[in-house]
PDB file of C-alpha atoms and ligand atoms in Angstrom:
ATOM      1  CA  MET A 623      81.958-247.247-148.995  1.00  0.00           C
ATOM      2  CA  ASP A 624      79.617-247.676-145.587  1.00  0.00           C
ATOM      3  CA  TYR A 625      77.457-244.136-144.568  1.00  0.00           C
ATOM      4  CA  HIS A 626      77.980-245.152-141.102  1.00  0.00           C
ATOM      5  CA  TYR A 627      81.908-244.480-141.152  1.00  0.00           C
ATOM      6  CA  PHE A 628      84.107-241.852-140.291  1.00  0.00           C
ATOM      7  CA  TYR A 629      86.672-242.222-142.703  1.00  0.00           C
ATOM      8  CA  ALA A 630      90.072-240.550-141.590  1.00  0.00           C
ATOM      9  CA  TYR A 631      93.048-240.591-144.221  1.00  0.00           C
ATOM     10  CA  LEU A 632      96.826-240.364-142.892  1.00  0.00           C
ATOM     11  CA  GLN A 633      98.442-240.279-145.954  1.00  0.00           C
ATOM     12  CA  PRO A 634     100.560-237.227-145.737  1.00  0.00           C
ATOM     13  CA  GLU A 635     100.153-236.052-149.101  1.00  0.00           C
ATOM     14  CA  LEU A 636      96.200-235.660-148.535  1.00  0.00           C
ATOM     15  CA  SER A 637      96.838-233.736-145.481  1.00  0.00           C
ATOM     16  CA  GLU A 638      99.066-232.173-142.539  1.00  0.00           C
ATOM     17  CA  TYR A 639      97.065-234.502-140.001  1.00  0.00           C
ATOM     18  CA  ASP A 640      94.384-235.923-141.584  1.00  0.00           C
ATOM     19  CA  ALA A 641      91.857-236.078-144.275  1.00  0.00           C
ATOM     20  CA  TRP A 642      88.058-236.962-144.039  1.00  0.00           C
ATOM     21  CA  PHE A 643      85.106-238.463-145.638  1.00  0.00           C
ATOM     22  CA  ASN A 644      81.318-238.850-143.639  1.00  0.00           C
ATOM     23  CA  VAL A 645      78.384-238.970-144.581  1.00  0.00           C
ATOM     24  CA  LYS A 646      75.712-235.955-142.165  1.00  0.00           C
ATOM     25  CA  ASP A 647      72.260-235.804-142.941  1.00  0.00           C
ATOM     26  CA  ASN A 648      72.697-237.602-146.287  1.00  0.00           C
ATOM     27  CA  GLN A 649      75.136-235.074-147.805  1.00  0.00           C
ATOM     28  CA  LEU A 650      78.565-235.958-148.198  1.00  0.00           C
ATOM     29  CA  VAL A 651      81.311-233.753-145.777  1.00  0.00           C
ATOM     30  CA  LEU A 652      84.681-233.681-147.284  1.00  0.00           C
ATOM     31  CA  GLY A 653      87.503-231.712-145.406  1.00  0.00           C
ATOM     32  CA  VAL A 654      91.578-231.899-144.635  1.00  0.00           C
ATOM     33  CA  SER A 655      93.660-230.628-141.936  1.00  0.00           C
ATOM     34  CA  VAL A 656      96.421-228.370-142.217  1.00  0.00           C
ATOM     35  CA  LYS A 657      98.595-226.349-140.168  1.00  0.00           C
ATOM     36  CA  ASP A 658     100.255-224.046-142.502  1.00  0.00           C
ATOM     37  CA  SER A 659      96.318-222.280-144.144  1.00  0.00           C
ATOM     38  CA  SER A 660      98.258-221.100-147.141  1.00  0.00           C
ATOM     39  CA  LYS A 661      98.096-224.795-147.845  1.00  0.00           C
ATOM     40  CA  VAL A 662      94.612-225.407-147.344  1.00  0.00           C
ATOM     41  CA  GLU A 663      93.101-225.606-151.143  1.00  0.00           C
ATOM     42  CA  ARG A 664      95.960-227.226-152.774  1.00  0.00           C
ATOM     43  CA  TYR A 665      95.356-230.554-150.208  1.00  0.00           C
ATOM     44  CA  TYR A 666      91.862-229.943-150.335  1.00  0.00           C
ATOM     45  CA  THR A 667      92.094-230.798-154.227  1.00  0.00           C
ATOM     46  CA  ARG A 668      94.622-233.203-154.268  1.00  0.00           C
ATOM     47  CA  PHE A 669      92.081-235.418-152.028  1.00  0.00           C
ATOM     48  CA  ILE A 670      89.217-234.394-153.608  1.00  0.00           C
ATOM     49  CA  SER A 671      90.886-235.515-157.025  1.00  0.00           C
ATOM     50  CA  TYR A 672      92.230-238.822-154.999  1.00  0.00           C
ATOM     51  CA  MET A 673      88.118-239.441-153.736  1.00  0.00           C
ATOM     52  CA  LYS A 674      87.301-239.390-157.647  1.00  0.00           C
ATOM     53  CA  GLU A 675      89.698-241.589-158.711  1.00  0.00           C
ATOM     54  CA  LYS A 676      89.730-244.204-156.011  1.00  0.00           C
ATOM     55  CA  HIS A 677      85.741-244.199-154.919  1.00  0.00           C
ATOM     56  CA  ASN A 678      84.381-242.291-157.903  1.00  0.00           C
ATOM     57  CA  LEU A 679      83.428-239.251-155.997  1.00  0.00           C
ATOM     58  CA  ARG A 680      80.814-236.999-157.910  1.00  0.00           C
ATOM     59  CA  ILE A 681      79.944-233.597-156.568  1.00  0.00           C
ATOM     60  CA  ASP A 682      76.968-232.644-158.018  1.00  0.00           C
ATOM     61  CA  LYS A 683      76.736-229.092-156.535  1.00  0.00           C
ATOM     62  CA  GLN A 684      78.468-227.924-153.393  1.00  0.00           C
ATOM     63  CA  LEU A 685      76.078-227.015-150.725  1.00  0.00           C
ATOM     64  CA  LYS A 686      78.338-225.412-148.218  1.00  0.00           C
ATOM     65  CA  ILE A 687      82.043-224.297-147.391  1.00  0.00           C
ATOM     66  CA  ASP A 688      83.607-224.433-143.359  1.00  0.00           C
ATOM     67  CA  LYS A 689      86.518-223.792-142.285  1.00  0.00           C
ATOM     68  CA  TRP A 690      87.736-224.187-138.272  1.00  0.00           C
ATOM     69  CA  LEU A 691      90.722-223.752-136.321  1.00  0.00           C
ATOM     70  CA  MET A 692      91.623-226.517-134.106  1.00  0.00           C
ATOM     71  CA  PRO A 693      94.159-226.306-131.211  1.00  0.00           C
ATOM     72  CA  HIS A 694      97.655-227.657-131.848  1.00  0.00           C
ATOM     73  CA  ILE A 695      98.221-231.055-130.408  1.00  0.00           C
ATOM     74  CA  ARG A 696     100.947-230.937-128.116  1.00  0.00           C
ATOM     75  CA  PRO A 697     102.956-233.236-126.871  1.00  0.00           C
ATOM     76  CA  GLY A 698     101.985-234.760-123.036  1.00  0.00           C
ATOM     77  CA  CYS A 699      98.430-234.094-123.704  1.00  0.00           C
ATOM     78  CA  ALA A 700      99.017-230.956-120.611  1.00  0.00           C
ATOM     79  CA  ILE A 701      95.612-229.849-119.374  1.00  0.00           C
ATOM     80  CA  ASP A 702      95.761-225.866-118.481  1.00  0.00           C
ATOM     81  CA  TYR A 703      92.983-225.871-116.143  1.00  0.00           C
ATOM     82  CA  GLY A 704      92.956-222.181-115.544  1.00  0.00           C
ATOM     83  CA  VAL A 705      94.803-218.612-114.455  1.00  0.00           C
ATOM     84  CA  GLY A 706      93.614-217.712-111.201  1.00  0.00           C
ATOM     85  CA  ARG A 707      89.600-217.004-111.404  1.00  0.00           C
ATOM     86  CA  VAL A 708      89.810-218.145-114.880  1.00  0.00           C
ATOM     87  CA  LEU A 709      89.297-221.498-115.634  1.00  0.00           C
ATOM     88  CA  PHE A 710      89.080-223.246-118.305  1.00  0.00           C
ATOM     89  CA  ALA A 711      87.201-226.342-120.213  1.00  0.00           C
ATOM     90  CA  GLY A 712      87.218-228.214-123.174  1.00  0.00           C
ATOM     91  CA  GLU A 713      89.768-227.711-125.746  1.00  0.00           C
ATOM     92  CA  ILE A 714      91.678-224.966-124.327  1.00  0.00           C
ATOM     93  CA  ALA A 715      91.839-226.841-121.347  1.00  0.00           C
ATOM     94  CA  GLY A 716      93.759-229.312-123.578  1.00  0.00           C
ATOM     95  CA  PHE A 717      90.724-231.866-123.231  1.00  0.00           C
ATOM     96  CA  LEU A 718      91.773-232.188-127.206  1.00  0.00           C
ATOM     97  CA  ASN A 719      90.715-235.690-128.469  1.00  0.00           C
ATOM     98  CA  PRO A 720      93.140-236.426-131.516  1.00  0.00           C
ATOM     99  CA  MET A 721      90.509-239.078-132.567  1.00  0.00           C
ATOM    100  CA  GLY A 722      87.669-236.039-133.329  1.00  0.00           C
ATOM    101  CA  GLU A 723      85.241-236.651-131.040  1.00  0.00           C
ATOM    102  CA  GLY A 724      85.766-233.566-128.543  1.00  0.00           C
ATOM    103  CA  ILE A 725      82.059-232.722-128.038  1.00  0.00           C
ATOM    104  CA  SER A 726      81.668-234.927-125.185  1.00  0.00           C
ATOM    105  CA  ALA A 727      84.842-233.728-123.314  1.00  0.00           C
ATOM    106  CA  GLY A 728      83.961-230.336-123.855  1.00  0.00           C
ATOM    107  CA  MET A 729      80.561-230.669-122.252  1.00  0.00           C
ATOM    108  CA  GLU A 730      82.148-233.546-119.446  1.00  0.00           C
ATOM    109  CA  SER A 731      85.121-230.466-118.476  1.00  0.00           C
ATOM    110  CA  GLY A 732      82.523-228.377-118.631  1.00  0.00           C
ATOM    111  CA  TYR A 733      80.030-229.908-116.377  1.00  0.00           C
ATOM    112  CA  CYS A 734      83.153-230.394-113.893  1.00  0.00           C
ATOM    113  CA  VAL A 735      84.414-226.844-113.575  1.00  0.00           C
ATOM    114  CA  ALA A 736      81.134-225.518-112.232  1.00  0.00           C
ATOM    115  CA  GLN A 737      80.130-228.230-110.230  1.00  0.00           C
ATOM    116  CA  ALA A 738      83.786-227.613-109.251  1.00  0.00           C
ATOM    117  CA  ILE A 739      82.875-223.528-108.707  1.00  0.00           C
ATOM    118  CA  SER A 740      79.599-224.508-107.134  1.00  0.00           C
ATOM    119  CA  GLN A 741      80.798-226.560-104.270  1.00  0.00           C
ATOM    120  CA  HIS A 742      83.629-224.398-103.669  1.00  0.00           C
ATOM    121  CA  LEU A 743      82.767-220.620-103.769  1.00  0.00           C
ATOM    122  CA  ASP A 744      85.168-219.486-101.108  1.00  0.00           C
ATOM    123  CA  SER A 745      88.159-220.743-102.122  1.00  0.00           C
ATOM    124  CA  VAL A 746      89.813-220.677-105.635  1.00  0.00           C
ATOM    125  CA  ASP A 747      92.465-223.301-104.228  1.00  0.00           C
ATOM    126  CA  LEU A 748      89.579-226.236-103.307  1.00  0.00           C
ATOM    127  CA  VAL A 749      88.190-225.278-106.874  1.00  0.00           C
ATOM    128  CA  TYR A 750      90.815-226.235-108.825  1.00  0.00           C
ATOM    129  CA  ASP A 751      91.619-229.475-106.731  1.00  0.00           C
ATOM    130  CA  GLU A 752      88.048-230.460-106.967  1.00  0.00           C
ATOM    131  CA  TYR A 753      88.154-229.907-111.050  1.00  0.00           C
ATOM    132  CA  ARG A 754      91.669-231.435-111.168  1.00  0.00           C
ATOM    133  CA  GLU A 755      90.223-234.647-109.425  1.00  0.00           C
ATOM    134  CA  SER A 756      86.820-234.828-111.165  1.00  0.00           C
ATOM    135  CA  THR A 757      88.505-234.550-114.716  1.00  0.00           C
ATOM    136  CA  ALA A 758      91.624-237.510-113.931  1.00  0.00           C
ATOM    137  CA  ALA A 759      89.313-239.929-115.611  1.00  0.00           C
ATOM    138  CA  LEU A 760      88.982-237.964-118.502  1.00  0.00           C
ATOM    139  CA  HIS A 761      92.283-236.932-119.108  1.00  0.00           C
ATOM    140  CA  ASN A 762      93.723-240.507-118.773  1.00  0.00           C
ATOM    141  CA  TYR A 763      91.114-241.018-121.244  1.00  0.00           C
ATOM    142  CA  MET A 764      92.831-238.180-123.964  1.00  0.00           C
ATOM    143  CA  LYS A 765      96.233-239.872-122.767  1.00  0.00           C
ATOM    144  CA  ARG A 766      95.051-243.589-123.979  1.00  0.00           C
ATOM    145  CA  GLN A 767      93.958-241.399-127.579  1.00  0.00           C
ATOM    146  CA  TRP A 768      97.002-239.599-127.851  1.00  0.00           C
ATOM    147  CA  SER A 769      98.900-242.637-127.382  1.00  0.00           C
ATOM    148  CA  PHE A 770      96.987-244.782-129.220  1.00  0.00           C
ATOM    149  CA  VAL A 771      97.312-242.505-132.137  1.00  0.00           C
ATOM    150  CA  ALA A 772     100.671-241.650-131.479  1.00  0.00           C
ATOM    151  CA  GLY A 773     101.303-245.996-132.370  1.00  0.00           C
ATOM    152  CA  MET A 774      98.932-245.746-135.778  1.00  0.00           C
ATOM    153  CA  THR A 775     101.843-243.453-138.465  1.00  0.00           C
ATOM    154  CA  ASP A 776     105.231-241.889-137.882  1.00  0.00           C
ATOM    155  CA  THR A 777     103.348-238.878-138.658  1.00  0.00           C
ATOM    156  CA  PHE A 778     101.900-239.102-135.326  1.00  0.00           C
ATOM    157  CA  LYS A 779     105.019-239.975-133.218  1.00  0.00           C
ATOM    158  CA  GLU A 780     105.674-236.599-131.676  1.00  0.00           C
ATOM    159  CA  MET A 781     102.058-237.406-130.054  1.00  0.00           C
ATOM    160  CA  LYS A 782     103.692-240.685-127.694  1.00  0.00           C
ATOM    161  CA  LEU A 783     103.298-239.604-123.937  1.00  0.00           C
TER     162      LEU A 783
HETATM  163  C1  FAD B1521      85.737-230.454-138.904  1.00  0.00           C
HETATM  164  C2  FAD B1521      85.143-230.835-137.655  1.00  0.00           C
HETATM  165  C3  FAD B1521      84.109-232.394-137.882  1.00  0.00           C
HETATM  166  C4  FAD B1521      84.520-232.174-136.256  1.00  0.00           C
HETATM  167  N1  FAD B1521      83.527-233.228-136.196  1.00  0.00           N
HETATM  168  C5  FAD B1521      83.077-233.713-134.623  1.00  0.00           C
HETATM  169  C6  FAD B1521      81.962-234.704-134.025  1.00  0.00           C
HETATM  170  O1  FAD B1521      81.679-235.489-135.081  1.00  0.00           O
HETATM  171  N2  FAD B1521      81.832-235.178-132.985  1.00  0.00           N
HETATM  172  C7  FAD B1521      82.437-234.606-132.009  1.00  0.00           C
HETATM  173  O2  FAD B1521      82.150-234.738-131.391  1.00  0.00           O
HETATM  174  N3  FAD B1521      83.313-233.752-132.080  1.00  0.00           N
HETATM  175  C8  FAD B1521      83.602-233.195-133.502  1.00  0.00           C
HETATM  176  N4  FAD B1521      84.456-232.186-133.686  1.00  0.00           N
HETATM  177  C9  FAD B1521      85.040-231.946-132.518  1.00  0.00           C
HETATM  178  C10 FAD B1521      84.239-230.701-131.438  1.00  0.00           C
HETATM  179  O3  FAD B1521      83.733-230.036-132.834  1.00  0.00           O
HETATM  180  C11 FAD B1521      85.363-230.126-130.618  1.00  0.00           C
HETATM  181  O4  FAD B1521      85.554-231.296-130.041  1.00  0.00           O
HETATM  182  C12 FAD B1521      84.403-229.321-129.536  1.00  0.00           C
HETATM  183  O5  FAD B1521      83.957-228.103-130.648  1.00  0.00           O
HETATM  184  C13 FAD B1521      85.439-228.602-128.538  1.00  0.00           C
HETATM  185  O6  FAD B1521      84.518-227.242-128.001  1.00  0.00           O
HETATM  186  P1  FAD B1521      84.937-226.391-126.957  1.00  0.00           P
HETATM  187  O7  FAD B1521      83.884-225.995-126.148  1.00  0.00           O
HETATM  188  O8  FAD B1521      86.220-227.090-126.269  1.00  0.00           O
HETATM  189  O9  FAD B1521      85.320-225.226-127.672  1.00  0.00           O
HETATM  190  P2  FAD B1521      84.949-224.903-128.774  1.00  0.00           P
HETATM  191  O10 FAD B1521      83.689-225.556-129.880  1.00  0.00           O
HETATM  192  O11 FAD B1521      85.936-224.479-130.561  1.00  0.00           O
HETATM  193  O12 FAD B1521      84.429-223.588-128.536  1.00  0.00           O
HETATM  194  C14 FAD B1521      85.066-222.557-128.580  1.00  0.00           C
HETATM  195  C15 FAD B1521      84.699-220.841-128.422  1.00  0.00           C
HETATM  196  O13 FAD B1521      85.263-219.965-128.014  1.00  0.00           O
HETATM  197  C16 FAD B1521      85.522-218.568-128.971  1.00  0.00           C
HETATM  198  N5  FAD B1521      86.326-217.858-128.598  1.00  0.00           N
HETATM  199  C17 FAD B1521      87.109-218.218-129.126  1.00  0.00           C
HETATM  200  N6  FAD B1521      88.576-217.249-128.417  1.00  0.00           N
HETATM  201  C18 FAD B1521      87.343-216.349-128.320  1.00  0.00           C
HETATM  202  C19 FAD B1521      87.680-215.018-127.131  1.00  0.00           C
HETATM  203  N7  FAD B1521      88.990-214.371-127.543  1.00  0.00           N
HETATM  204  N8  FAD B1521      86.621-214.730-126.949  1.00  0.00           N
HETATM  205  C20 FAD B1521      84.994-214.985-126.764  1.00  0.00           C
HETATM  206  N9  FAD B1521      84.975-216.160-127.112  1.00  0.00           N
HETATM  207  C21 FAD B1521      86.634-216.755-127.784  1.00  0.00           C
HETATM  208  C22 FAD B1521      85.021-219.644-129.916  1.00  0.00           C
HETATM  209  O14 FAD B1521      84.258-218.722-131.057  1.00  0.00           O
HETATM  210  C23 FAD B1521      84.350-220.443-129.840  1.00  0.00           C
HETATM  211  O15 FAD B1521      82.935-220.385-129.862  1.00  0.00           O
HETATM  212  C24 FAD B1521      84.601-231.759-135.390  1.00  0.00           C
HETATM  213  C25 FAD B1521      85.642-230.683-134.913  1.00  0.00           C
HETATM  214  C26 FAD B1521      86.097-230.170-136.474  1.00  0.00           C
HETATM  215  C27 FAD B1521      86.817-229.348-136.583  1.00  0.00           C
END
């Protein structure tokens, strides 16, 4: 396997979204996504067995275990820009990259909302207009990513726009 790549495994028997393998700081990173948290150990054990069998994975020492919560991917790629004077950016707003590379979308939407606030301090409506407009390209990019993933396998067809 090439350590430059991020490998995502979409077989439904390995996870409830994807299972992944990559290399960061010369360490192996393996994980599984689940919708039902009670199934995480079962999927993870299965994925580790799969990697041992198919790719001769060998773990000498487990250095770290992490768990994350990820927003549920909703059909339609709707964006929640905010409620009243509370504005949303990043994944919670819906700038959720289904390919996993979400940090840049979080930073870009955060920058856009900050700019909109600084330019229209006196008008909440103008803040929303500006924020919506300045993130239109980002929103379109998210939609394209969602459509792309929806076409990969039947498991993801609910993401079709
Ligand atoms: C395993 C994994 C690997 C990833 N790898 C990459 C990668 O290599 N590159 C990449 O670009 N992206 C990666 N991502 C995605 C990336 O982590 C996210 O897209 C990004 O962190 C989203 O940023 P965010 O600011 O929207 O949300 P978050 O980073 O989730 O920040 C939200 C913050 O709000 C806090 N919070 C929640 N509720 C409350 C509350 N009620 N009050 C106060 N605080 C609250 C949370 O604790 C959290 O700190 C990965 C994600 C996962 C799960």
